[in-house]
Short mmCIF file of C-alpha atoms in Angstrom, two decimals:
data_model
loop_
_atom_site.label_atom_id
_atom_site.label_comp_id
_atom_site.label_asym_id
_atom_site.label_seq_id
_atom_site.Cartn_x
_atom_site.Cartn_y
_atom_site.Cartn_z
CA UNK A 15 139.06 102.01 99.38
CA UNK A 16 137.43 98.61 99.03
CA UNK A 17 136.45 97.34 95.61
CA UNK A 18 133.24 96.06 97.20
CA UNK A 19 132.14 99.55 98.18
CA UNK A 20 129.25 100.87 96.06
CA UNK A 21 129.02 104.60 95.37
CA UNK A 22 126.41 106.77 93.69
CA UNK A 23 127.70 109.14 91.03
CA UNK A 24 124.51 110.28 89.32
CA UNK A 25 120.77 110.50 89.92
CA UNK A 26 117.78 111.28 87.75
CA UNK A 27 114.09 111.56 88.47
CA UNK A 28 110.80 112.56 86.91
CA UNK A 29 108.04 112.78 89.51
CA UNK A 30 104.82 114.57 90.46
CA UNK A 31 107.02 117.37 91.88
CA UNK A 32 109.01 118.05 88.71
CA UNK A 33 111.05 116.79 85.81
CA UNK A 34 114.41 116.44 87.60
CA UNK A 35 115.87 115.17 90.86
CA UNK A 36 116.63 118.78 91.86
CA UNK A 37 112.99 119.76 91.41
CA UNK A 38 111.98 116.71 93.44
CA UNK A 39 114.22 117.70 96.36
CA UNK A 40 113.34 121.39 96.24
CA UNK A 41 109.64 120.59 96.11
CA UNK A 42 109.86 118.35 99.15
CA UNK A 43 111.71 120.96 101.20
CA UNK A 44 109.19 123.61 100.13
CA UNK A 45 106.31 121.41 101.29
CA UNK A 46 104.69 121.16 97.86
CA UNK A 47 102.28 118.39 96.88
CA UNK A 48 102.01 116.75 93.47
CA UNK A 49 98.49 115.42 94.06
CA UNK A 50 95.61 116.82 91.99
CA UNK A 51 92.19 115.93 90.60
CA UNK A 52 92.20 113.73 87.52
CA UNK A 53 88.64 114.18 86.25
CA UNK A 54 89.90 114.25 82.66
CA UNK A 55 90.87 110.60 83.01
CA UNK A 56 87.24 109.60 83.34
CA UNK A 57 85.67 112.13 80.95
CA UNK A 58 84.94 109.61 78.16
CA UNK A 59 85.08 106.47 80.23
CA UNK A 60 81.90 104.39 80.68
CA UNK A 61 80.76 104.42 84.30
CA UNK A 62 83.45 107.00 85.09
CA UNK A 63 81.05 108.77 87.41
CA UNK A 64 80.91 105.62 89.55
CA UNK A 65 84.63 105.67 90.37
CA UNK A 66 84.98 106.98 93.89
CA UNK A 67 88.55 108.32 93.80
CA UNK A 68 89.11 111.31 91.55
CA UNK A 69 92.65 112.21 92.57
CA UNK A 70 96.16 111.02 91.72
CA UNK A 71 99.74 112.29 91.43
CA UNK A 72 100.76 112.32 87.73
CA UNK A 73 104.24 113.26 86.60
CA UNK A 74 104.59 117.04 86.56
CA UNK A 75 106.25 116.87 83.14
CA UNK A 76 105.20 114.61 80.27
CA UNK A 77 108.26 112.40 79.63
CA UNK A 78 107.35 112.24 75.93
CA UNK A 79 108.05 115.98 75.70
CA UNK A 80 111.66 115.36 76.75
CA UNK A 81 112.56 113.07 73.87
CA UNK A 82 112.22 112.91 70.10
CA UNK A 83 108.64 112.41 68.96
CA UNK A 84 109.29 109.26 66.94
CA UNK A 85 111.21 107.68 69.82
CA UNK A 86 108.50 108.56 72.30
CA UNK A 87 105.80 106.95 70.15
CA UNK A 88 107.69 103.66 70.28
CA UNK A 89 107.67 103.53 74.08
CA UNK A 90 105.08 103.13 76.79
CA UNK A 91 104.89 105.99 79.26
CA UNK A 92 106.74 103.98 81.93
CA UNK A 93 109.55 103.30 79.42
CA UNK A 94 109.72 106.99 78.54
CA UNK A 95 110.02 107.91 82.21
CA UNK A 96 112.81 105.40 82.79
CA UNK A 97 114.79 106.61 79.79
CA UNK A 98 114.43 110.27 80.82
CA UNK A 99 115.55 109.60 84.41
CA UNK A 100 118.43 107.40 83.22
CA UNK A 101 119.66 110.11 80.84
CA UNK A 102 119.73 112.64 83.67
CA UNK A 103 121.61 110.27 85.96
CA UNK A 104 124.10 109.31 83.25
CA UNK A 105 124.83 112.95 82.48
CA UNK A 106 125.36 113.84 86.13
CA UNK A 107 127.71 110.88 86.50
CA UNK A 108 129.84 112.32 83.70
CA UNK A 109 128.92 109.69 81.09
CA UNK A 110 131.29 107.03 82.48
CA UNK A 111 133.64 105.42 80.00
CA UNK A 112 133.12 101.78 80.87
CA UNK A 113 133.55 98.54 78.97
CA UNK A 114 130.02 97.60 77.80
CA UNK A 115 130.45 94.09 79.19
CA UNK A 116 131.05 95.67 82.62
CA UNK A 117 127.94 97.89 82.43
CA UNK A 118 124.56 96.53 83.56
CA UNK A 119 120.99 97.80 83.85
CA UNK A 120 118.49 96.97 86.59
CA UNK A 121 115.18 98.83 86.36
CA UNK A 122 112.20 97.57 88.35
CA UNK A 123 108.50 98.10 87.78
CA UNK A 124 105.43 96.87 89.57
CA UNK A 125 102.95 96.86 86.69
CA UNK A 126 104.79 97.75 83.47
CA UNK A 127 103.21 99.02 80.27
CA UNK A 128 99.62 99.09 81.44
CA UNK A 129 98.50 102.07 79.36
CA UNK A 130 99.75 100.35 76.21
CA UNK A 131 97.96 97.12 77.12
CA UNK A 132 94.67 98.89 77.77
CA UNK A 133 94.94 101.12 74.71
CA UNK A 134 95.74 98.29 72.35
CA UNK A 135 92.95 96.14 73.78
CA UNK A 136 90.56 99.02 73.07
CA UNK A 137 91.87 99.17 69.48
CA UNK A 138 91.41 95.44 69.04
CA UNK A 139 87.84 95.45 70.32
CA UNK A 140 86.67 98.63 68.57
CA UNK A 141 88.42 98.37 65.19
CA UNK A 142 90.03 94.95 64.88
CA UNK A 143 93.42 93.22 64.88
CA UNK A 144 94.80 95.28 62.00
CA UNK A 145 94.80 98.34 64.27
CA UNK A 146 96.90 96.66 66.96
CA UNK A 147 100.43 98.06 66.92
CA UNK A 148 103.27 95.66 66.08
CA UNK A 149 105.14 97.34 68.94
CA UNK A 150 102.54 96.35 71.50
CA UNK A 151 104.54 93.60 73.19
CA UNK A 152 107.83 95.54 73.57
CA UNK A 153 105.80 98.48 74.91
CA UNK A 154 103.79 96.53 77.47
CA UNK A 155 106.36 94.00 78.70
CA UNK A 156 107.61 94.59 82.23
CA UNK A 157 111.27 94.48 81.17
CA UNK A 158 110.67 97.22 78.61
CA UNK A 159 112.02 100.12 80.73
CA UNK A 160 115.20 98.23 81.64
CA UNK A 161 115.68 97.03 78.07
CA UNK A 162 115.22 100.50 76.59
CA UNK A 163 117.81 101.97 78.96
CA UNK A 164 120.18 99.08 78.32
CA UNK A 165 119.93 99.51 74.55
CA UNK A 166 120.47 103.27 74.72
CA UNK A 167 123.64 102.85 76.80
CA UNK A 168 124.90 99.62 75.24
CA UNK A 169 124.92 97.88 78.62
CA UNK A 170 125.93 94.25 78.07
CA UNK A 171 126.64 92.93 81.59
CA UNK A 172 122.98 92.05 82.01
CA UNK A 173 119.57 93.69 81.97
CA UNK A 174 117.33 92.82 84.90
CA UNK A 175 113.78 93.70 85.91
CA UNK A 176 112.69 93.09 89.49
CA UNK A 177 108.90 92.92 89.55
CA UNK A 178 108.05 92.98 93.23
CA UNK A 179 105.10 95.36 93.43
CA UNK A 180 105.83 98.47 95.46
CA UNK A 181 109.29 97.17 96.43
CA UNK A 182 110.49 96.89 92.81
CA UNK A 183 112.58 100.07 92.63
CA UNK A 184 114.35 99.40 95.91
CA UNK A 185 114.96 95.78 94.96
CA UNK A 186 116.55 96.98 91.72
CA UNK A 187 119.05 99.04 93.71
CA UNK A 188 119.78 96.09 95.98
CA UNK A 189 120.30 93.81 92.99
CA UNK A 190 122.60 96.36 91.36
CA UNK A 191 124.69 96.73 94.51
CA UNK A 192 124.91 92.97 94.81
CA UNK A 193 126.22 92.72 91.23
CA UNK A 194 128.93 95.26 91.95
CA UNK A 195 129.92 93.59 95.20
CA UNK A 196 130.08 90.24 93.42
CA UNK A 197 132.38 91.65 90.73
CA UNK A 198 129.84 91.19 87.93
CA UNK A 199 129.83 94.86 86.88
CA UNK A 200 131.75 98.08 87.39
CA UNK A 201 128.78 100.38 86.72
CA UNK A 202 125.05 99.69 86.99
CA UNK A 203 122.18 101.90 85.89
CA UNK A 204 119.53 101.10 88.48
CA UNK A 205 116.13 102.30 89.59
CA UNK A 206 112.41 101.99 89.04
CA UNK A 207 109.67 103.31 86.78
CA UNK A 208 105.88 103.26 86.86
CA UNK A 209 103.08 104.93 84.89
CA UNK A 210 99.84 103.15 85.68
CA UNK A 211 97.30 105.85 86.48
CA UNK A 212 94.26 104.55 84.59
CA UNK A 213 90.57 103.95 85.27
CA UNK A 214 91.31 100.24 85.76
CA UNK A 215 93.98 100.71 88.45
CA UNK A 216 92.09 103.48 90.21
CA UNK A 217 88.97 101.30 90.22
CA UNK A 218 90.85 98.19 91.35
CA UNK A 219 92.67 99.87 94.22
CA UNK A 220 89.43 101.64 95.09
CA UNK A 221 87.50 98.38 95.25
CA UNK A 222 90.20 97.06 97.55
CA UNK A 223 89.54 100.11 99.76
CA UNK A 224 93.17 101.19 99.74
CA UNK A 225 92.80 104.63 98.06
CA UNK A 226 91.99 107.93 99.67
CA UNK A 227 88.66 109.43 98.65
CA UNK A 228 89.49 112.93 99.86
CA UNK A 229 88.55 114.30 96.42
CA UNK A 230 87.65 117.79 97.59
CA UNK A 231 91.09 118.43 99.06
CA UNK A 232 93.61 116.54 96.89
CA UNK A 233 96.79 117.97 98.35
CA UNK A 234 95.70 116.97 101.85
CA UNK A 235 94.69 113.44 100.82
CA UNK A 236 97.92 111.58 101.48
CA UNK A 237 98.38 111.70 105.26
CA UNK A 238 100.93 109.13 106.47
CA UNK A 239 100.85 108.55 110.24
CA UNK A 240 97.93 110.96 110.72
CA UNK A 241 94.95 109.74 112.69
CA UNK A 242 92.61 110.78 109.85
CA UNK A 243 94.40 108.96 107.01
CA UNK A 244 92.06 107.07 104.70
CA UNK A 245 94.29 105.44 102.09
CA UNK A 246 97.05 106.18 99.60
CA UNK A 247 97.12 108.29 96.45
CA UNK A 248 98.27 106.61 93.23
CA UNK A 249 101.28 108.31 91.64
CA UNK A 250 103.69 107.79 88.75
CA UNK A 251 107.28 108.58 87.86
CA UNK A 252 110.79 107.18 87.69
CA UNK A 253 114.02 107.36 89.66
CA UNK A 254 117.44 106.15 88.52
CA UNK A 255 120.87 106.00 90.14
CA UNK A 256 124.28 105.37 88.60
CA UNK A 257 126.00 102.93 90.94
CA UNK A 258 129.72 102.24 90.58
CA UNK A 259 132.45 100.20 92.18
CA UNK A 260 134.17 102.73 94.40
CA UNK A 261 137.66 102.25 93.05
CA UNK A 262 136.39 102.45 89.47
CA UNK A 263 134.70 105.78 90.23
CA UNK A 264 137.83 107.07 91.99
CA UNK A 265 140.07 106.11 89.07
CA UNK A 266 138.01 108.22 86.66
CA UNK A 267 137.73 111.14 89.07
CA UNK A 268 133.98 110.90 89.51
CA UNK A 269 132.14 112.99 92.10
CA UNK A 270 130.60 110.73 94.74
CA UNK A 271 127.11 111.80 95.81
CA UNK A 272 126.70 109.11 98.45
CA UNK A 273 127.22 105.44 99.18
CA UNK A 274 124.79 102.56 98.95
CA UNK A 275 126.32 100.84 101.92
CA UNK A 276 123.84 98.06 102.62
CA UNK A 277 120.62 96.35 101.62
CA UNK A 278 118.25 93.80 103.06
CA UNK A 279 115.48 91.72 101.50
CA UNK A 280 112.92 89.54 103.23
CA UNK A 281 109.47 88.09 102.65
CA UNK A 282 106.50 87.81 105.00
CA UNK A 283 104.98 84.65 103.45
CA UNK A 284 101.79 85.83 105.13
CA UNK A 285 99.18 87.39 102.80
CA UNK A 286 99.02 88.53 99.17
CA UNK A 287 98.18 92.15 100.05
CA UNK A 288 98.43 92.58 103.82
CA UNK A 289 101.70 92.82 105.75
CA UNK A 290 102.52 90.45 108.58
CA UNK A 291 101.02 92.32 111.57
CA UNK A 292 103.97 91.29 113.73
CA UNK A 293 106.32 93.32 111.49
CA UNK A 294 108.88 90.53 111.70
CA UNK A 295 109.63 90.47 107.99
CA UNK A 296 110.03 94.21 107.74
CA UNK A 297 112.32 94.20 110.76
CA UNK A 298 114.44 91.45 109.21
CA UNK A 299 114.93 93.48 106.03
CA UNK A 300 116.05 96.51 108.02
CA UNK A 301 118.43 94.53 110.19
CA UNK A 302 119.86 92.78 107.14
CA UNK A 303 120.57 96.15 105.52
CA UNK A 304 122.30 97.37 108.68
CA UNK A 305 124.41 94.21 108.92
CA UNK A 306 125.23 94.40 105.21
CA UNK A 307 126.67 97.87 105.82
CA UNK A 308 128.74 96.68 108.78
CA UNK A 309 126.77 98.88 111.19
CA UNK A 310 124.74 98.38 114.36
CA UNK A 311 121.02 99.17 114.79
CA UNK A 312 121.81 102.07 117.12
CA UNK A 313 123.80 103.71 114.31
CA UNK A 314 120.56 104.40 112.40
CA UNK A 315 118.74 107.53 113.46
CA UNK A 316 116.63 108.18 110.37
CA UNK A 317 114.31 106.05 108.22
CA UNK A 318 112.57 107.17 105.04
CA UNK A 319 109.39 105.22 105.72
CA UNK A 320 107.37 103.30 103.14
CA UNK A 321 104.31 104.81 104.90
CA UNK A 322 101.64 104.90 102.22
CA UNK A 323 98.89 106.45 104.39
CA UNK A 324 96.90 103.27 104.94
CA UNK A 325 95.16 102.47 108.19
CA UNK A 326 97.02 99.22 108.83
CA UNK A 327 100.35 99.76 107.08
CA UNK A 328 101.61 102.93 108.77
CA UNK A 329 101.49 101.86 112.43
CA UNK A 330 102.73 98.40 111.49
CA UNK A 331 105.83 99.82 109.85
CA UNK A 332 106.49 102.25 112.68
CA UNK A 333 106.34 99.37 115.16
CA UNK A 334 108.67 97.29 112.98
CA UNK A 335 111.18 100.16 112.78
CA UNK A 336 111.08 100.57 116.55
CA UNK A 337 111.44 96.84 117.04
CA UNK A 338 114.45 96.57 114.74
CA UNK A 339 116.30 99.83 115.38
CA UNK A 340 115.12 101.35 118.65
CA UNK A 341 113.45 104.53 119.87
CA UNK A 342 116.06 106.96 118.51
CA UNK A 343 114.81 106.78 114.92
CA UNK A 344 113.19 109.79 113.26
CA UNK A 345 110.78 109.10 110.39
CA UNK A 346 109.62 110.95 107.29
CA UNK A 347 107.12 109.94 104.60
CA UNK A 348 107.58 111.46 101.11
CA UNK A 349 104.42 109.78 99.80
CA UNK A 350 102.55 112.58 101.56
CA UNK A 351 103.81 114.83 98.73
CA UNK A 352 104.38 112.37 95.90
CA UNK A 353 101.59 109.88 96.28
CA UNK A 354 102.57 106.24 95.87
CA UNK A 355 104.73 105.66 92.79
CA UNK A 356 104.37 101.88 93.13
CA UNK A 357 107.36 100.25 91.36
CA UNK A 358 109.23 103.57 91.19
CA UNK A 359 108.67 104.50 94.83
CA UNK A 360 111.73 102.79 96.30
CA UNK A 361 114.09 104.24 93.70
CA UNK A 362 112.75 107.80 93.96
CA UNK A 363 112.72 107.68 97.74
CA UNK A 364 116.25 106.25 97.79
CA UNK A 365 117.36 109.39 95.97
CA UNK A 366 115.62 111.40 98.69
CA UNK A 367 117.24 109.33 101.45
CA UNK A 368 120.72 109.69 99.98
CA UNK A 369 120.18 113.44 99.59
CA UNK A 370 118.97 113.65 103.18
CA UNK A 371 122.22 112.14 104.44
CA UNK A 372 124.36 114.30 102.15
CA UNK A 373 122.58 117.57 102.99
CA UNK A 374 121.78 116.89 106.64
CA UNK A 375 118.14 117.88 106.11
CA UNK A 376 115.04 115.69 106.51
CA UNK A 377 112.07 116.77 104.36
CA UNK A 378 108.79 117.09 106.25
CA UNK A 379 105.82 114.76 106.13
CA UNK A 380 102.85 116.72 104.79
CA UNK A 381 99.35 116.69 106.28
CA UNK A 382 100.43 115.32 109.65
CA UNK A 383 98.15 117.28 111.97
CA UNK A 384 97.35 114.73 114.65
CA UNK A 385 99.72 111.79 114.87
CA UNK A 386 98.10 108.41 115.42
CA UNK A 387 98.72 107.45 119.04
CA UNK A 388 99.92 104.04 117.82
CA UNK A 389 102.94 105.79 116.25
CA UNK A 390 105.45 106.13 119.06
CA UNK A 391 108.42 107.33 116.98
CA UNK A 392 109.21 110.93 116.09
CA UNK A 393 107.95 112.00 112.64
CA UNK A 394 109.28 115.12 110.92
CA UNK A 395 106.37 117.38 110.00
CA UNK A 396 105.72 121.04 109.33
CA UNK A 397 109.21 122.19 108.36
CA UNK A 398 112.40 120.47 107.19
CA UNK A 399 114.63 119.40 110.07
CA UNK A 400 118.39 119.94 110.11
CA UNK A 401 120.21 116.86 111.35
CA UNK A 402 123.64 115.25 111.38
CA UNK A 403 123.29 111.80 109.88
CA UNK A 404 125.93 109.14 109.38
CA UNK A 405 123.48 106.72 107.79
CA UNK A 406 119.81 106.36 106.88
CA UNK A 407 117.48 103.62 105.69
CA UNK A 408 114.88 103.69 102.93
CA UNK A 409 112.05 101.18 103.33
CA UNK A 410 109.93 99.73 100.52
CA UNK A 411 107.29 97.08 101.05
CA UNK A 412 105.07 95.47 98.43
CA UNK A 413 102.04 93.28 97.88
CA UNK A 414 103.06 89.66 98.19
CA UNK A 415 104.87 90.35 101.45
CA UNK A 416 108.03 91.68 99.80
CA UNK A 417 110.25 93.82 102.03
CA UNK A 418 113.34 95.76 100.95
CA UNK A 419 115.50 98.19 102.92
CA UNK A 420 118.38 100.11 101.37
CA UNK A 421 120.98 101.88 103.51
CA UNK A 422 122.88 105.02 102.51
CA UNK A 423 125.89 106.75 104.03
CA UNK A 424 127.68 109.94 103.06
#
């Protein structure tokens, strides 16, 4: 067993489908949606009635309820979510006994402590500087989730925070695997966290015309690959994996859940929000992940698609997948059930992808009634599909032209 091999020994998640990774998986297989109306968010907000989108996918469980009250008050919601997911993953991994200088943390986020920033700005403007919390900066800074997890576990091999928009969580996993392969750490706590459902973000994404406005039917709003899709649904949550050097995990008798066998990162250098319409950058990321795993494109028969339910993004990704890997690939799109978790999306969906390979079951894409004719690949819809997979890719693409693909094997 090669020392460069990276294995997964624990996972944790808090998402719109539940407070654990098990609830996430069970909810996907059952075809549940975590999208709902969020009218309460705008109840006391000036001009709230002018905001066109009234739906989102909040975490099903308040992360603050899963930790001590005093501790929770000292963290932003995205930090709370990261700590909760990391605790779950660490426990499932059997609380590895590892030298602190060989333990690292890599937790990505796209936006960071937005709710803290907005809340403290309100306090400043309405009451004055004496009402601004002295904990404001550590609660709003983007590296807060990674730092909080690192402090709790005493991880001293480095604490890193990829901030690459919607690719942040996947990039964190890639960075963690790279550290292990390079011999910089034996164990890495890696993933992504996001909690940025607020009037500002909903308004901003709405003004950019990227959000669904299917307010009267929230659970049918996120419709990746469907001809009637009209934008994504903003979600929140966190996903964390415990990654280990394979021989280190074997020596301590750890149960291996799967293998992070490859990763690929590329950039479009095309547009700040729109993907390169040629799909070349996305294809390069996928092919790099395949090569990193020592596989061939024809070995990949399943891709967990980034597929946010936007008019341009979905067919572009499908074409890029087909271009890179061939016609044999079967797609699924968990954002149909979860909404778009932004910086946490890649980490949460990597857990789903790894579970798909391990269980031999692909969760269905919800709300796919009439597939867009531009989508030539097979998309799992309706019911879960039993398959025999040797490997699968998870795609995450972000504003700024950032493309990340992570490859899992059993």
